[in-house]
Amino acid sequence: MKWLTVDEESAGQRLDNFLIRHLKGVPKTHVYRIIRSGEVRVNKGRAS
């Protein structure tokens, strides 16, 4: 598990773009897959 905090610069950015930028080396398809499968949480709730 990895915790990321959104700074003011990243506020309002789409979740997929934020994760791609912060998870260097992780393929975009994997980022999209973990978002769709509910593995990504925002404020304790599943991201959709």
Short mmCIF file of C-alpha atoms in Angstrom, two decimals:
data_model
loop_
_atom_site.label_atom_id
_atom_site.label_comp_id
_atom_site.label_asym_id
_atom_site.label_seq_id
_atom_site.Cartn_x
_atom_site.Cartn_y
_atom_site.Cartn_z
CA MET A 1 0.00 0.00 0.00
CA LYS A 2 1.20 3.51 -0.78
CA TRP A 3 -0.21 6.73 0.67
CA LEU A 4 -0.19 9.85 -1.50
CA THR A 5 -1.25 13.33 -0.45
CA VAL A 6 -2.63 15.78 -3.00
CA ASP A 7 -0.90 19.15 -2.84
CA GLU A 8 -2.39 22.47 -3.99
CA GLU A 9 -0.74 22.16 -7.40
CA SER A 10 -2.40 18.78 -8.03
CA ALA A 11 -5.82 19.65 -6.61
CA GLY A 12 -8.54 19.35 -9.25
CA GLN A 13 -6.46 17.06 -11.46
CA ARG A 14 -7.98 13.85 -12.77
CA LEU A 15 -7.17 10.85 -10.61
CA ASP A 16 -5.65 8.77 -13.41
CA ASN A 17 -3.28 11.57 -14.43
CA PHE A 18 -2.29 12.19 -10.80
CA LEU A 19 -1.46 8.52 -10.25
CA ILE A 20 0.44 8.17 -13.53
CA ARG A 21 2.58 11.16 -12.56
CA HIS A 22 3.32 9.85 -9.05
CA LEU A 23 3.69 6.13 -9.78
CA LYS A 24 6.62 6.34 -12.15
CA GLY A 25 7.36 3.09 -13.94
CA VAL A 26 3.83 1.73 -13.52
CA PRO A 27 2.13 1.17 -16.90
CA LYS A 28 -0.93 3.33 -17.62
CA THR A 29 -3.03 0.21 -18.19
CA HIS A 30 -2.23 -0.97 -14.65
CA VAL A 31 -3.21 2.41 -13.20
CA TYR A 32 -6.55 2.29 -15.06
CA ARG A 33 -7.11 -1.31 -13.91
CA ILE A 34 -6.54 -0.59 -10.20
CA ILE A 35 -8.88 2.41 -10.37
CA ARG A 36 -11.64 0.36 -12.06
CA SER A 37 -11.23 -2.56 -9.66
CA GLY A 38 -11.70 -0.33 -6.60
CA GLU A 39 -8.19 -0.72 -5.23
CA VAL A 40 -7.69 3.06 -5.16
CA ARG A 41 -9.32 4.91 -2.28
CA VAL A 42 -9.93 8.63 -1.88
CA ASN A 43 -10.95 9.93 1.55
CA LYS A 44 -11.54 6.33 2.70
CA GLY A 45 -13.94 5.59 -0.17
CA ARG A 46 -13.33 3.67 -3.36
CA ALA A 47 -12.47 5.83 -6.35
CA SER A 48 -14.59 5.39 -9.45
#
